[in-house]
Amino acid sequence: MSVIPGKKTKVTALPGDGIGPEVMAATMKILAEAGAPIEWEVAEAGAEVFKKGSVTGVPRETLDSIAANGLAIKSPLETPIGYGGKSANVTLRKYFELYANIRPVRELPGIQTPYTGRGIDMVIVRENVEDVYAGIEHMQTTTVAQCLKLMTAPGCERIIRAAYGLALAEGRSQVMVATKANIMKLTEGMMKRMGEKVAPEFPTIKSGHIIIDNCAHQLVIKPEAFDVIVTSNMNGDIISDLAAGLVGGLGIAPSSNLGDHAAMFEAVHGSAPDIAGKGLANPTALLSAAIMLLRHVGAFEVAQTIEQALFITLAEGKNLTGDLAPRGHGVGTDAFTGQIIDNLGRFSTMPSRSYKNLELKTWPELTAHMEPDTRELVGIDVFLETDLRAEELGRQLEALALDSPFTLSGISNRGVSVYPPTGGQTFLVDHFACRFMFKRPIPLIASKSEGQAEISYLVQRIGAKFTWMHIEKLQRFDGKDAFERPQGEG
């Protein structure tokens, strides 16, 4: 986006809960004094909306406002105990498909941490809508819970392209893809493979891959070595908070959530109800999110003016809120806000980065699908509940499969092969994955319904004797197995 001279950009503002209205008012005041080309449209979301009976915490009027404006800024939103079902924050991300979460992490002047002087200046780019955060969970038995980790090729490509686009917009030199591909070879491995596929399109940017636990380790050992880190949803949630802790904590951390049709900017911290209404809140995080908003709409000069005023205020240490000032020397929100306004037009010794418009690829409005050249149905996994020992279960299932098109390939328990016996010492729970392989794989050519009768026959035989929860087809795409094997399978 770019600013049109003399025209203001309309933005939906969600004051939120707790200290939210206070930091929103302070942010709006600073932007107004700096001449930011923003017109606010205030809307509701959060605790009070839940209390009115909404199960999402976001009323239709607010959704319509964000949809019309395409831009929102929000303070912290609460889900009060006893109200609502889903987080209002998650509702907004999902509803508008805000797939890219951008978390800048930069050492700020005047804020002392164990890492002060190391020159930390990085961005965590987190996929925002997939992974285990899809929230697809089931109790398989009374003792076994399942959460499905869903990652898609388009989802991985979108977030990796967003990371490279951000690197170009901010003049950064490296994008590091962080995954757990050494363990989750299909899901996290998809992110790694997509990173390797996309990287050659950006020859001016150095690319790399790092295992996520090593990434967390290296963030503590040498955080200054990182520039842009892109990763999946849960990984990003964890390491972005870790990284924020290196430069002063969540209280000063901003973020943006970007999608094809909308963008939302927010403070990362919570609503701090213990100090709400006391005029003590620190607006730095939301103000920093507003600076990100201004750059998103192309208002680079006013964004730099506000950022430099914030840097000067932090560096000089006058009129800082209690969370930033030495004990007993903190001031209220109004005094801190006034100090930033007084510093508008001044420049600190810490320069602002040079920014250009962030260009994201717009994805087509269709159901994403990629058909392989060939696919074969090679077997099924049947997940069942029983208190039998593995060897007895195996003997009974082998007998059930004798006159079927299948053979029992093996049984696993929590991902570890337990039948045929391996000699290991696996603790068993009442949830077994029983793998049956077709004696002859079935090519799936036209209807893809081949093999259904055979599967139904076997499952009916199993169901007459055991309680089963679900079935997974085992397929082979373009000659490659599209499934993993349990640990210890021979």
Coordinates of C-alpha atoms in Angstrom, one line a residue:
M1 CA 0.0 0.0 0.0
S2 CA 1.1 3.6 -0.4
V3 CA -0.1 6.9 1.1
I4 CA -2.1 9.3 -1.2
P5 CA -1.1 12.9 -0.3
G6 CA -3.9 14.6 1.6
K7 CA -5.9 11.5 2.1
K8 CA -6.3 9.6 5.3
T9 CA -6.3 5.8 5.6
K10 CA -9.3 4.4 7.6
V11 CA -8.3 1.9 10.3
T12 CA -10.5 -0.1 12.6
A13 CA -9.3 0.4 16.2
L14 CA -10.1 -2.2 18.9
P15 CA -9.4 -0.6 22.3
G16 CA -9.8 -4.0 24.0
D17 CA -9.7 -4.8 27.7
G18 CA -7.8 -4.0 30.9
I19 CA -5.1 -1.4 30.0
G20 CA -6.1 -1.6 26.4
P21 CA -8.2 1.6 26.2
E22 CA -5.4 3.6 27.9
V23 CA -2.6 2.5 25.6
M24 CA -4.9 2.9 22.6
A25 CA -5.7 6.5 23.6
A26 CA -2.0 7.3 24.1
T27 CA -1.1 5.8 20.7
M28 CA -3.9 7.7 18.9
K29 CA -2.7 10.9 20.6
I30 CA 0.9 10.5 19.5
L31 CA -0.1 9.6 16.0
A32 CA -2.3 12.7 15.8
E33 CA 0.4 15.0 17.1
A34 CA 2.8 13.5 14.5
G35 CA 0.4 14.1 11.7
A36 CA -0.2 10.5 10.8
P37 CA -2.6 10.1 7.9
I38 CA -5.0 7.8 9.8
E39 CA -8.7 8.0 10.4
W40 CA -9.9 5.8 13.2
E41 CA -13.1 3.7 13.3
V42 CA -13.4 2.4 16.8
A43 CA -15.0 -1.0 17.3
E44 CA -15.7 -3.5 20.0
A45 CA -14.1 -6.9 20.8
G46 CA -13.1 -8.9 23.8
A47 CA -14.5 -9.3 27.3
E48 CA -17.5 -7.0 27.2
V49 CA -18.6 -8.6 23.9
F50 CA -18.3 -12.1 25.5
K51 CA -20.5 -11.0 28.4
K52 CA -23.2 -9.9 26.0
G53 CA -23.5 -13.4 24.8
S54 CA -21.1 -13.7 21.9
V55 CA -19.3 -17.0 21.7
T56 CA -16.4 -15.4 19.6
G57 CA -15.9 -12.1 21.4
V58 CA -16.1 -10.3 18.0
P59 CA -19.5 -8.9 16.9
R60 CA -20.6 -8.7 13.3
E61 CA -20.2 -4.9 13.2
T62 CA -16.5 -5.3 14.1
L63 CA -15.9 -7.9 11.4
D64 CA -17.7 -5.8 8.9
S65 CA -15.6 -2.7 9.8
I66 CA -12.3 -4.7 9.4
A67 CA -13.5 -6.2 6.2
A68 CA -14.3 -2.8 4.8
N69 CA -11.1 -1.1 5.9
G70 CA -8.7 -4.0 5.5
L71 CA -6.7 -2.6 8.4
A72 CA -7.0 -3.0 12.2
I73 CA -5.0 -2.2 15.3
K74 CA -5.9 -3.8 18.6
S75 CA -5.0 -3.7 22.2
P76 CA -5.1 -6.9 24.3
L77 CA -8.4 -8.9 24.3
E78 CA -9.6 -11.1 27.1
T79 CA -11.7 -14.2 27.2
P80 CA -13.3 -14.0 30.7
I81 CA -13.6 -17.3 32.6
G82 CA -17.1 -18.6 32.2
Y83 CA -17.8 -16.7 28.9
G84 CA -17.2 -17.6 25.3
G85 CA -15.7 -20.6 23.6
K86 CA -12.9 -19.4 21.4
S87 CA -10.3 -16.6 21.8
A88 CA -11.3 -13.4 20.1
N89 CA -7.7 -13.1 19.0
V90 CA -7.8 -16.5 17.2
T91 CA -11.2 -15.6 15.8
L92 CA -9.8 -12.5 14.1
R93 CA -6.8 -14.3 12.7
K94 CA -8.9 -17.2 11.4
Y95 CA -11.8 -15.1 10.0
F96 CA -9.5 -12.9 7.9
E97 CA -6.9 -15.7 7.2
L98 CA -4.1 -13.5 8.6
Y99 CA -1.6 -16.2 7.8
A100 CA 1.7 -14.2 8.5
N101 CA 2.6 -13.2 12.0
I102 CA 5.5 -10.7 12.0
R103 CA 7.4 -10.2 15.3
P104 CA 10.3 -7.7 15.1
V105 CA 12.9 -8.1 17.9
R106 CA 15.3 -5.2 18.3
E107 CA 17.5 -4.0 21.1
L108 CA 16.0 -0.7 22.2
P109 CA 17.9 2.3 23.7
G110 CA 17.7 2.7 27.4
I111 CA 16.3 -0.8 28.1
Q112 CA 18.9 -2.8 29.9
T113 CA 19.0 -6.6 29.5
P114 CA 21.8 -9.2 29.8
Y115 CA 22.1 -8.8 26.0
T116 CA 22.5 -5.0 25.9
G117 CA 25.1 -4.0 23.3
R118 CA 24.9 -7.2 21.3
G119 CA 23.1 -5.5 18.4
I120 CA 20.0 -7.8 18.3
D121 CA 17.9 -6.9 15.3
M122 CA 15.8 -9.7 13.9
V123 CA 12.3 -10.6 12.8
I124 CA 10.4 -13.8 13.6
V125 CA 7.9 -14.7 10.8
R126 CA 5.4 -17.2 12.1
E127 CA 2.8 -19.1 10.1
N128 CA -0.4 -18.1 11.9
V129 CA -3.4 -20.4 11.0
E130 CA -2.2 -24.0 10.5
D131 CA -0.3 -26.6 12.5
V132 CA -1.7 -27.8 15.8
Y133 CA -3.4 -24.5 16.2
A134 CA -6.1 -25.7 13.8
G135 CA -7.4 -27.0 17.2
I136 CA -8.5 -30.4 15.8
E137 CA -8.5 -32.6 18.9
H138 CA -10.2 -35.9 19.9
M139 CA -10.2 -38.2 22.9
Q140 CA -9.3 -41.5 21.3
T141 CA -9.8 -43.5 24.5
T142 CA -10.4 -42.3 28.0
T143 CA -6.6 -42.1 28.5
V144 CA -5.4 -41.1 25.0
A145 CA -5.9 -37.6 23.5
Q146 CA -5.1 -36.8 19.9
C147 CA -4.2 -33.4 18.3
L148 CA -3.9 -33.3 14.5
K149 CA -0.9 -31.3 13.2
L150 CA -2.0 -30.0 9.8
M151 CA 0.5 -28.3 7.5
T152 CA -0.1 -27.6 3.8
A153 CA 2.1 -26.9 0.9
P154 CA 0.3 -23.6 0.1
G155 CA 0.5 -22.6 3.8
C156 CA 4.3 -23.3 3.9
E157 CA 4.8 -21.5 0.6
R158 CA 2.8 -18.4 1.7
I159 CA 4.8 -17.9 4.9
I160 CA 8.2 -18.5 3.3
R161 CA 7.4 -16.0 0.5
A162 CA 6.3 -13.6 3.2
A163 CA 9.6 -14.0 5.0
Y164 CA 11.6 -13.3 1.8
G165 CA 9.3 -10.4 0.9
L166 CA 9.9 -8.9 4.4
A167 CA 13.6 -9.4 4.0
L168 CA 13.6 -7.4 0.7
A169 CA 11.3 -4.6 2.2
E170 CA 13.6 -4.2 5.2
G171 CA 16.9 -4.6 3.5
R172 CA 17.8 -7.8 5.4
S173 CA 20.3 -10.3 4.1
Q174 CA 19.3 -13.7 5.5
V175 CA 16.3 -15.9 5.9
M176 CA 16.6 -19.0 8.1
V177 CA 13.9 -21.7 8.0
A178 CA 13.5 -23.3 11.4
T179 CA 11.7 -26.7 11.6
K180 CA 11.6 -30.0 13.4
A181 CA 12.0 -31.8 10.0
N182 CA 14.4 -34.4 11.5
I183 CA 11.5 -35.9 13.5
M184 CA 8.3 -34.8 11.7
K185 CA 9.5 -35.5 8.2
L186 CA 6.1 -35.0 6.4
T187 CA 4.7 -32.0 8.2
E188 CA 7.8 -30.0 9.4
G189 CA 9.7 -31.5 6.5
M190 CA 7.2 -29.9 4.1
M191 CA 8.3 -26.5 5.5
K192 CA 12.0 -27.3 5.0
R193 CA 11.4 -28.6 1.4
M194 CA 9.4 -25.5 0.5
G195 CA 12.1 -23.3 1.9
E196 CA 14.6 -25.0 -0.4
K197 CA 12.2 -24.7 -3.4
V198 CA 11.5 -21.0 -2.9
A199 CA 15.0 -19.8 -1.9
P200 CA 16.5 -19.7 -5.5
E201 CA 14.0 -17.1 -6.5
F202 CA 15.7 -14.7 -4.1
P203 CA 19.4 -14.9 -5.0
T204 CA 20.3 -11.7 -3.2
I205 CA 19.2 -13.2 0.2
K206 CA 21.2 -15.8 2.0
S207 CA 19.1 -18.8 2.9
G208 CA 19.5 -21.6 5.4
H209 CA 17.8 -24.2 7.6
I210 CA 18.1 -24.9 11.3
I211 CA 16.5 -27.4 13.6
I212 CA 14.1 -25.5 15.9
D213 CA 15.6 -26.7 19.2
N214 CA 19.0 -25.7 18.0
C215 CA 17.5 -22.4 16.9
A216 CA 16.2 -21.8 20.4
H217 CA 19.7 -22.6 21.8
Q218 CA 21.4 -20.3 19.3
L219 CA 19.0 -17.5 20.1
V220 CA 20.3 -17.5 23.6
I221 CA 24.0 -18.1 22.7
K222 CA 24.3 -15.6 19.8
P223 CA 21.0 -13.9 18.9
E224 CA 22.8 -11.2 16.9
A225 CA 23.6 -13.8 14.2
F226 CA 19.9 -14.0 13.2
D227 CA 18.2 -11.8 10.7
V228 CA 14.8 -13.3 9.6
I229 CA 13.6 -16.6 11.0
V230 CA 10.5 -18.2 9.4
T231 CA 8.8 -21.2 11.1
S232 CA 5.6 -23.0 11.7
N233 CA 2.8 -21.9 14.1
M234 CA 3.7 -23.5 17.4
N235 CA 7.4 -23.2 16.9
G236 CA 7.0 -19.5 16.1
D237 CA 4.7 -18.9 19.1
I238 CA 7.4 -20.2 21.4
I239 CA 10.6 -18.7 19.9
S240 CA 9.0 -15.3 19.3
D241 CA 8.3 -15.0 23.0
L242 CA 11.8 -16.2 23.8
A243 CA 13.3 -13.6 21.4
A244 CA 11.2 -10.8 22.9
G245 CA 12.7 -11.8 26.3
L246 CA 16.2 -11.0 25.0
V247 CA 15.4 -7.3 24.4
G248 CA 13.1 -6.5 27.3
G249 CA 10.0 -8.7 27.3
L250 CA 6.5 -8.8 26.0
G251 CA 5.6 -5.5 27.5
I252 CA 7.4 -3.7 24.6
A253 CA 6.8 -6.2 21.8
P254 CA 4.6 -5.4 18.8
S255 CA 3.4 -7.7 16.0
S256 CA 1.5 -7.6 12.8
N257 CA -0.8 -10.2 11.3
L258 CA -1.0 -10.1 7.5
G259 CA -3.3 -11.7 5.0
D260 CA -4.4 -11.2 1.4
H261 CA -7.4 -9.1 2.4
A262 CA -6.6 -7.6 5.7
A263 CA -3.8 -6.7 8.1
M264 CA -4.0 -6.4 11.9
F265 CA -1.4 -4.8 14.2
E266 CA -1.3 -5.4 17.9
A267 CA 0.6 -5.3 21.2
V268 CA 1.8 -8.8 22.2
H269 CA 1.4 -8.3 26.0
G270 CA -1.7 -9.1 28.0
S271 CA -4.4 -6.8 29.4
A272 CA -2.8 -6.3 32.9
P273 CA -6.1 -6.0 34.8
D274 CA -4.2 -5.3 38.0
I275 CA -3.2 -1.8 36.8
A276 CA -6.1 -1.1 34.5
G277 CA -7.6 2.3 35.0
K278 CA -4.8 3.6 37.1
G279 CA -3.0 5.5 34.4
L280 CA 0.2 3.5 34.8
A281 CA 0.2 1.5 31.5
N282 CA 3.2 1.5 29.1
P283 CA 2.0 2.2 25.5
T284 CA 5.3 1.3 23.9
A285 CA 4.2 -2.1 22.4
L286 CA 1.0 -0.7 20.8
L287 CA 2.8 2.4 19.6
S288 CA 5.4 0.2 18.0
A289 CA 2.6 -1.8 16.4
A290 CA 1.2 1.5 15.1
I291 CA 4.6 2.3 13.6
M292 CA 4.4 -1.0 11.8
L293 CA 1.0 -0.1 10.6
L294 CA 2.2 3.2 9.2
R295 CA 5.0 1.5 7.3
H296 CA 2.5 -1.0 6.0
V297 CA 0.4 1.8 4.4
G298 CA 3.5 3.6 3.1
A299 CA 3.7 6.4 5.6
F300 CA 7.4 5.9 6.1
E301 CA 8.4 9.4 7.1
V302 CA 5.9 9.8 9.9
A303 CA 6.6 6.3 11.1
Q304 CA 10.3 7.2 11.4
T305 CA 9.5 10.4 13.2
I306 CA 7.5 8.6 15.8
E307 CA 10.0 5.8 16.2
Q308 CA 12.8 8.2 16.7
A309 CA 10.8 10.1 19.3
L310 CA 10.3 6.9 21.1
F311 CA 14.0 6.0 20.9
I312 CA 15.0 9.4 22.3
T313 CA 12.5 9.1 25.1
L314 CA 13.8 5.6 26.1
A315 CA 17.4 6.6 25.8
E316 CA 17.2 9.8 27.8
G317 CA 15.2 8.0 30.6
K318 CA 13.0 11.0 31.4
N319 CA 9.4 10.3 32.3
L320 CA 9.4 6.5 31.8
T321 CA 6.6 4.3 33.0
G322 CA 7.2 2.2 36.1
D323 CA 8.1 -1.0 34.2
L324 CA 11.0 0.9 32.5
A325 CA 12.1 3.4 35.1
P326 CA 14.2 2.6 38.2
R327 CA 12.0 1.5 41.1
G328 CA 10.1 4.5 42.6
H329 CA 10.9 6.8 39.6
G330 CA 8.2 5.8 37.2
V331 CA 5.5 8.1 35.8
G332 CA 2.1 7.6 34.4
T333 CA 0.9 6.9 30.9
D334 CA 0.1 10.6 30.2
A335 CA 3.5 11.8 31.2
F336 CA 5.3 9.2 29.1
T337 CA 3.0 10.0 26.2
G338 CA 3.7 13.7 26.6
Q339 CA 7.5 13.1 26.6
I340 CA 7.3 11.2 23.3
I341 CA 5.2 14.0 21.8
D342 CA 7.8 16.6 23.0
N343 CA 10.5 14.6 21.3
L344 CA 8.8 14.4 17.9
G345 CA 11.2 15.8 15.3
R346 CA 14.3 14.8 17.3
F347 CA 16.6 11.9 16.2
S348 CA 18.4 9.4 18.4
T349 CA 21.8 7.8 18.0
M350 CA 20.0 4.6 17.0
P351 CA 18.9 4.9 13.4
S352 CA 15.7 3.6 12.1
R353 CA 16.0 0.9 9.4
S354 CA 15.3 1.8 5.8
Y355 CA 12.0 0.4 4.7
K356 CA 10.2 -0.2 1.4
N357 CA 6.7 -1.5 0.7
L358 CA 6.2 -5.1 1.7
E359 CA 4.9 -6.9 -1.4
L360 CA 3.1 -10.2 -0.7
K361 CA 1.9 -12.6 -3.3
T362 CA -1.9 -12.6 -3.5
W363 CA -3.2 -16.2 -3.5
P364 CA -6.1 -17.3 -5.8
E365 CA -9.6 -17.7 -4.5
L366 CA -9.9 -21.5 -5.0
T367 CA -9.5 -24.8 -3.2
A368 CA -5.9 -25.6 -3.4
H369 CA -5.2 -29.0 -4.9
M370 CA -2.3 -30.7 -6.7
E371 CA -2.9 -34.0 -8.3
P372 CA 0.1 -36.4 -8.5
D373 CA 1.0 -38.1 -11.7
T374 CA 0.3 -41.5 -10.1
R375 CA -1.2 -42.6 -6.8
E376 CA -1.6 -46.1 -5.3
L377 CA -3.5 -47.3 -2.3
V378 CA -1.1 -49.6 -0.5
G379 CA -2.8 -50.2 2.8
I380 CA -4.6 -48.8 5.8
D381 CA -3.9 -48.0 9.5
V382 CA -6.7 -48.9 11.8
F383 CA -6.6 -47.3 15.2
L384 CA -8.3 -49.4 17.9
E385 CA -8.9 -49.5 21.6
T386 CA -8.1 -52.7 23.6
D387 CA -6.4 -53.8 26.8
L388 CA -4.9 -56.8 25.2
R389 CA -1.1 -57.3 25.1
A390 CA 0.5 -56.6 21.7
E391 CA 1.3 -60.2 20.9
E392 CA -2.3 -61.5 21.6
L393 CA -3.7 -58.6 19.6
G394 CA -1.4 -59.3 16.7
R395 CA -2.4 -63.0 16.6
Q396 CA -6.1 -62.1 16.5
L397 CA -5.7 -59.5 13.8
E398 CA -3.6 -61.8 11.7
A399 CA -6.4 -64.4 11.9
L400 CA -9.0 -61.7 10.9
A401 CA -7.0 -60.8 7.8
L402 CA -6.3 -64.3 6.6
D403 CA -9.0 -64.4 3.9
S404 CA -8.8 -60.7 3.0
P405 CA -6.8 -58.8 0.5
F406 CA -4.6 -57.6 3.4
T407 CA -1.8 -58.8 5.6
L408 CA -1.1 -57.4 9.0
S409 CA 2.2 -55.5 8.6
G410 CA 2.6 -54.5 12.2
I411 CA 1.2 -52.8 15.3
S412 CA 2.5 -49.7 17.0
N413 CA 1.7 -48.0 20.3
R414 CA 2.3 -44.3 20.6
G415 CA 4.5 -44.4 17.5
V416 CA 6.7 -47.3 18.6
S417 CA 6.5 -50.7 16.8
V418 CA 5.3 -53.4 19.3
Y419 CA 4.3 -56.2 17.0
P420 CA 6.0 -58.3 15.7
P421 CA 8.0 -58.2 18.9
T422 CA 11.1 -56.1 18.8
G423 CA 12.6 -56.9 22.2
G424 CA 12.0 -53.3 23.3
Q425 CA 10.3 -52.2 26.6
T426 CA 7.5 -50.0 25.4
F427 CA 4.9 -49.0 28.0
L428 CA 1.5 -49.8 26.5
V429 CA -1.6 -47.7 26.5
D430 CA -5.0 -48.8 25.2
H431 CA -4.5 -47.2 21.8
F432 CA -3.0 -49.3 19.0
A433 CA -2.2 -48.4 15.4
C434 CA -2.6 -51.5 13.3
R435 CA -1.1 -51.4 9.9
F436 CA -2.6 -53.6 7.2
M437 CA -1.0 -53.6 3.7
F438 CA -2.7 -54.7 0.5
K439 CA -1.2 -57.9 -0.8
R440 CA -1.2 -56.1 -4.2
P441 CA -1.3 -52.3 -4.2
I442 CA -4.2 -50.8 -6.0
P443 CA -3.6 -48.1 -8.6
L444 CA -6.1 -45.1 -8.2
I445 CA -6.8 -43.9 -11.7
A446 CA -10.2 -42.3 -12.2
S447 CA -12.7 -42.4 -9.4
K448 CA -10.1 -43.0 -6.6
S449 CA -12.8 -45.2 -5.1
E450 CA -10.9 -48.5 -5.8
G451 CA -10.3 -50.5 -2.7
Q452 CA -13.3 -49.2 -0.8
A453 CA -15.1 -52.6 -0.7
E454 CA -12.0 -54.3 0.5
I455 CA -11.4 -51.8 3.3
S456 CA -15.1 -52.0 4.4
Y457 CA -14.9 -55.8 4.5
L458 CA -11.8 -55.7 6.7
V459 CA -13.1 -53.0 9.0
Q460 CA -16.4 -54.8 9.5
R461 CA -14.5 -57.9 10.6
I462 CA -12.3 -55.9 13.0
G463 CA -15.4 -53.9 14.3
A464 CA -17.2 -57.1 15.2
K465 CA -14.5 -57.9 17.7
F466 CA -12.8 -54.6 18.6
T467 CA -13.6 -50.9 19.2
W468 CA -11.9 -48.8 16.5
M469 CA -11.6 -45.0 16.4
H470 CA -10.5 -44.1 12.9
I471 CA -8.8 -45.3 9.7
E472 CA -6.0 -43.7 7.7
K473 CA -5.5 -44.7 4.1
L474 CA -1.9 -45.4 3.2
Q475 CA -1.1 -44.0 -0.3
R476 CA 1.9 -43.7 -2.5
F477 CA 2.2 -40.6 -4.6
D478 CA 4.5 -40.7 -7.7
G479 CA 6.1 -43.8 -6.4
K480 CA 6.9 -42.4 -2.9
D481 CA 5.3 -43.5 0.3
A482 CA 3.0 -40.8 1.6
F483 CA 3.1 -42.0 5.2
E484 CA 5.7 -42.5 7.9
R485 CA 6.8 -45.8 9.6
P486 CA 6.7 -46.3 13.3
Q487 CA 9.9 -46.2 15.4
G488 CA 11.5 -49.6 15.4
E489 CA 9.7 -51.1 12.5
G490 CA 12.0 -53.6 10.9

